[in-house]
Amino acid sequence: EIVMTQSPATLSVSPGERATLSCRASQSVGSNLAWYQQKPGQAPRLLIYGASTRATGIPARFSGSGSGTEFTLTISSLQSEDFAVYYCQQYNNWPPVTFGPGTKVDIK
Amino acid sequence: EVQLVESGGGLVQPGGSLRLSCAASGLTVSSNYMSWVRQAPGKGLEWVSVIYSGGSTYYADSVKGRFTISRDNSKNTLYLQMNSLRDEDTAVYYCARKIAAPDCWGQGTLVTVSS
């Protein structure tokens, strides 16, 4: 099973600043990597799939990059609605698919 | 509009059983890969099970032999039969369309296993 790690566990950012979140896979997953946003009491929301393709309706301030084992989610200018927990998911050679432990983005 | 609505959660004793339902609208369950994903309180996401459009089913090792995924095409509904429940099965259970990068999720239903 592929193990996903995310860093940092918590990221404190001021509104309007840039946020950079990292995700690492224990072995190569190619570009089979997705990012989700989850707010308290809500279901996860797909942001990025294929490592870099924004899902329908996702603002352009969200971007994804990377391949193989190292991936990055960048939020170019944080808005108030972006404070949430972000998860990465690998879907290479599934099942199973596995998720990272999450990065919480909170207000600095 | 695509919508998934879970139901069937609740409090159950260890060793007990529960069946979760996921009613779909705006999509055809039998034409999609449909998954269950769970989230223990304050924890991250864990994939539980998938049923392919062709009917093949797969499970996480943690639930294999205890949980069964199925669907009723006439009701356009996905199910998760959970037997021999353990404390560690306590979680919010989400149904989702697809297994690779699920793009549509239900609101979740809480299952609490406790004596």
Short mmCIF file of C-alpha atoms in Angstrom, two decimals:
data_model
loop_
_atom_site.label_atom_id
_atom_site.label_comp_id
_atom_site.label_asym_id
_atom_site.label_seq_id
_atom_site.Cartn_x
_atom_site.Cartn_y
_atom_site.Cartn_z
CA GLU A 1 0.00 0.00 0.00
CA ILE A 2 1.25 3.45 -0.92
CA VAL A 3 1.69 5.71 2.12
CA MET A 4 1.03 9.42 1.71
CA THR A 5 2.56 12.09 3.92
CA GLN A 6 1.74 15.81 4.02
CA SER A 7 3.60 18.78 5.37
CA PRO A 8 3.27 20.89 7.30
CA ALA A 9 0.55 19.55 9.59
CA THR A 10 -0.62 23.13 10.19
CA LEU A 11 0.06 26.21 8.11
CA SER A 12 -0.73 29.65 9.50
CA VAL A 13 -1.25 32.21 6.76
CA SER A 14 -2.60 35.74 6.58
CA PRO A 15 -5.43 36.51 4.12
CA GLY A 16 -4.00 37.54 0.77
CA GLU A 17 -0.77 35.62 1.28
CA ARG A 18 0.41 32.60 -0.69
CA ALA A 19 0.13 29.11 0.78
CA THR A 20 2.23 26.15 -0.33
CA LEU A 21 1.25 22.65 0.80
CA SER A 22 3.33 19.53 0.19
CA CYS A 23 2.38 15.90 -0.34
CA ARG A 24 4.77 12.98 -0.71
CA ALA A 25 4.13 9.39 -1.80
CA SER A 26 6.11 6.38 -0.56
CA GLN A 27 6.54 5.27 -4.17
CA SER A 28 5.85 6.80 -7.54
CA VAL A 29 2.21 7.47 -8.37
CA GLY A 30 2.90 9.22 -11.68
CA SER A 31 0.39 12.05 -11.99
CA ASN A 32 -2.39 10.09 -10.28
CA LEU A 33 -2.78 12.56 -7.44
CA ALA A 34 -5.79 14.57 -6.28
CA TRP A 35 -6.26 17.36 -3.74
CA TYR A 36 -9.34 17.95 -1.61
CA GLN A 37 -10.53 20.76 0.62
CA GLN A 38 -12.63 19.97 3.67
CA LYS A 39 -14.34 22.45 5.98
CA PRO A 40 -15.75 21.50 9.41
CA GLY A 41 -18.95 19.48 9.14
CA GLN A 42 -18.72 19.24 5.36
CA ALA A 43 -17.78 16.55 2.88
CA PRO A 44 -14.47 16.81 1.04
CA ARG A 45 -14.48 18.88 -2.15
CA LEU A 46 -12.34 17.90 -5.11
CA LEU A 47 -9.95 20.70 -6.09
CA ILE A 48 -7.30 19.13 -8.31
CA TYR A 49 -6.93 15.82 -10.14
CA GLY A 50 -4.21 14.48 -12.38
CA ALA A 51 -1.80 16.42 -10.13
CA SER A 52 -2.49 19.71 -11.90
CA THR A 53 -5.98 19.86 -13.45
CA ARG A 54 -8.52 21.99 -11.60
CA ALA A 55 -11.90 20.40 -11.04
CA THR A 56 -15.04 22.07 -12.33
CA GLY A 57 -15.73 25.40 -10.67
CA ILE A 58 -12.44 25.62 -8.76
CA PRO A 59 -10.94 29.13 -8.78
CA ALA A 60 -7.68 29.75 -10.61
CA ARG A 61 -5.91 30.70 -7.38
CA PHE A 62 -5.65 26.96 -6.68
CA SER A 63 -2.90 25.19 -8.61
CA GLY A 64 -1.25 21.81 -8.37
CA SER A 65 2.12 20.58 -9.53
CA GLY A 66 4.49 17.66 -9.27
CA SER A 67 4.77 14.06 -10.39
CA GLY A 68 6.21 10.80 -9.17
CA THR A 69 6.53 11.15 -5.40
CA GLU A 70 6.53 14.91 -4.74
CA PHE A 71 3.49 17.16 -5.16
CA THR A 72 2.51 20.70 -4.26
CA LEU A 73 -0.78 22.54 -3.87
CA THR A 74 -0.45 26.31 -4.09
CA ILE A 75 -3.11 28.82 -3.14
CA SER A 76 -1.88 32.05 -4.67
CA SER A 77 -3.79 34.55 -2.49
CA LEU A 78 -5.69 33.13 0.42
CA GLN A 79 -9.31 34.15 0.77
CA SER A 80 -11.32 33.80 3.99
CA GLU A 81 -13.19 30.82 2.56
CA ASP A 82 -9.93 28.93 1.93
CA PHE A 83 -9.17 28.28 5.58
CA ALA A 84 -9.78 24.54 5.83
CA VAL A 85 -8.05 21.16 5.88
CA TYR A 86 -6.48 19.94 2.65
CA TYR A 87 -5.92 16.28 1.79
CA CYS A 88 -4.02 14.64 -1.02
CA GLN A 89 -5.04 11.27 -2.46
CA GLN A 90 -3.12 8.90 -4.68
CA TYR A 91 -5.01 6.71 -7.13
CA ASN A 92 -2.27 4.81 -8.89
CA ASN A 93 -2.83 1.06 -9.27
CA TRP A 94 -6.03 1.12 -7.24
CA PRO A 95 -7.63 -0.29 -5.24
CA PRO A 96 -6.75 0.70 -2.66
CA VAL A 97 -6.50 4.45 -2.93
CA THR A 98 -4.87 6.23 -0.01
CA PHE A 99 -5.10 9.69 1.48
CA GLY A 100 -2.56 11.84 3.24
CA PRO A 101 -3.15 12.89 6.86
CA GLY A 102 -4.06 16.43 5.88
CA THR A 103 -2.74 19.97 6.27
CA LYS A 104 -4.79 22.47 8.23
CA VAL A 105 -4.59 26.01 6.88
CA ASP A 106 -5.56 28.48 9.55
CA ILE A 107 -5.56 32.23 10.00
CA LYS A 108 -2.33 33.81 11.16
CA GLU B 1 -27.70 18.41 -10.34
CA VAL B 2 -25.86 15.38 -9.00
CA GLN B 3 -26.77 14.55 -5.40
CA LEU B 4 -25.85 11.72 -3.04
CA VAL B 5 -27.73 11.34 0.24
CA GLU B 6 -26.56 8.87 2.87
CA SER B 7 -28.72 7.43 5.63
CA GLY B 8 -28.74 4.57 8.09
CA GLY B 9 -26.10 5.66 10.54
CA GLY B 10 -26.57 5.50 14.29
CA LEU B 11 -25.40 3.99 17.55
CA VAL B 12 -24.64 0.26 17.56
CA GLN B 13 -22.97 -2.03 20.05
CA PRO B 14 -19.68 -3.76 19.28
CA GLY B 15 -20.36 -6.91 17.30
CA GLY B 16 -23.56 -5.47 15.89
CA SER B 17 -24.65 -4.72 12.33
CA LEU B 18 -25.83 -1.71 10.38
CA ARG B 19 -26.74 -1.04 6.77
CA LEU B 20 -25.97 2.31 5.21
CA SER B 21 -27.78 3.62 2.16
CA CYS B 22 -26.77 6.22 -0.41
CA ALA B 23 -29.58 7.47 -2.62
CA ALA B 24 -28.40 9.04 -5.86
CA SER B 25 -30.03 11.59 -8.11
CA GLY B 26 -28.61 13.14 -11.25
CA LEU B 27 -26.39 10.12 -11.84
CA THR B 28 -26.93 6.41 -12.44
CA VAL B 29 -25.30 4.33 -9.71
CA SER B 30 -24.97 1.26 -11.92
CA SER B 31 -23.08 3.21 -14.60
CA ASN B 32 -20.46 4.57 -12.22
CA TYR B 33 -17.73 3.32 -9.93
CA MET B 34 -19.14 4.08 -6.49
CA SER B 35 -17.14 4.22 -3.28
CA TRP B 36 -17.52 4.45 0.46
CA VAL B 37 -14.99 6.56 2.35
CA ARG B 38 -14.98 7.06 6.11
CA GLN B 39 -13.57 9.58 8.54
CA ALA B 40 -13.11 8.82 12.23
CA PRO B 41 -13.80 11.76 14.57
CA GLY B 42 -11.02 14.32 14.24
CA LYS B 43 -9.08 12.08 11.85
CA GLY B 44 -8.33 11.86 8.14
CA LEU B 45 -10.03 10.10 5.24
CA GLU B 46 -9.94 6.34 4.75
CA TRP B 47 -11.18 4.54 1.64
CA VAL B 48 -13.44 1.63 2.58
CA SER B 49 -14.92 -0.02 -0.49
CA VAL B 50 -15.76 0.33 -4.18
CA ILE B 51 -18.21 -1.30 -6.56
CA TYR B 52 -17.41 -1.09 -10.24
CA SER B 53 -20.03 -0.49 -12.91
CA GLY B 54 -19.52 -4.10 -13.95
CA GLY B 55 -20.29 -5.27 -10.42
CA SER B 56 -16.82 -6.16 -9.12
CA THR B 57 -16.26 -5.18 -5.50
CA TYR B 58 -13.15 -4.40 -3.46
CA TYR B 59 -12.52 -3.62 0.19
CA ALA B 60 -9.92 -2.11 2.45
CA ASP B 61 -8.10 -4.75 4.49
CA SER B 62 -9.54 -3.22 7.66
CA VAL B 63 -13.12 -4.14 6.67
CA LYS B 64 -12.64 -7.17 4.41
CA GLY B 65 -14.88 -10.05 5.42
CA ARG B 66 -17.08 -7.80 7.57
CA PHE B 67 -18.49 -5.19 5.17
CA THR B 68 -20.37 -5.75 1.91
CA ILE B 69 -20.99 -3.12 -0.75
CA SER B 70 -23.96 -3.53 -3.08
CA ARG B 71 -26.43 -1.54 -5.14
CA ASP B 72 -30.08 -1.65 -6.13
CA ASN B 73 -30.34 -0.46 -9.71
CA SER B 74 -34.13 -0.06 -9.52
CA LYS B 75 -33.76 2.32 -6.59
CA ASN B 76 -30.54 3.94 -7.87
CA THR B 77 -29.12 3.37 -4.41
CA LEU B 78 -25.77 2.20 -3.06
CA TYR B 79 -25.49 0.22 0.18
CA LEU B 80 -22.87 -0.76 2.73
CA GLN B 81 -23.75 -3.69 4.97
CA MET B 82 -21.54 -3.56 8.04
CA ASN B 83 -21.30 -6.63 10.29
CA SER B 84 -19.16 -7.48 13.32
CA LEU B 85 -18.70 -3.79 14.02
CA ARG B 86 -15.78 -2.66 16.17
CA ASP B 87 -15.05 0.48 18.15
CA GLU B 88 -12.59 1.53 15.44
CA ASP B 89 -15.37 1.55 12.83
CA THR B 90 -16.79 4.67 14.48
CA ALA B 91 -16.73 7.33 11.77
CA VAL B 92 -18.68 9.47 9.36
CA TYR B 93 -19.29 7.38 6.26
CA TYR B 94 -19.42 9.12 2.90
CA CYS B 95 -20.52 7.69 -0.40
CA ALA B 96 -18.80 9.12 -3.45
CA ARG B 97 -18.82 8.82 -7.20
CA LYS B 98 -15.64 7.21 -8.49
CA ILE B 99 -12.68 5.83 -6.58
CA ALA B 100 -9.96 7.74 -8.40
CA ALA B 101 -10.40 11.41 -7.49
CA PRO B 102 -14.06 11.20 -6.37
CA ASP B 103 -15.79 14.30 -7.67
CA CYS B 104 -19.16 14.06 -5.95
CA TRP B 105 -19.69 13.23 -2.27
CA GLY B 106 -22.68 12.84 -0.02
CA GLN B 107 -23.00 14.74 3.24
CA GLY B 108 -22.08 11.68 5.29
CA THR B 109 -23.77 9.60 7.96
CA LEU B 110 -22.32 9.03 11.42
CA VAL B 111 -21.82 5.51 12.73
CA THR B 112 -20.97 5.18 16.41
CA VAL B 113 -19.91 1.80 17.75
CA SER B 114 -20.06 1.79 21.53
CA SER B 115 -21.40 -0.20 24.42
#
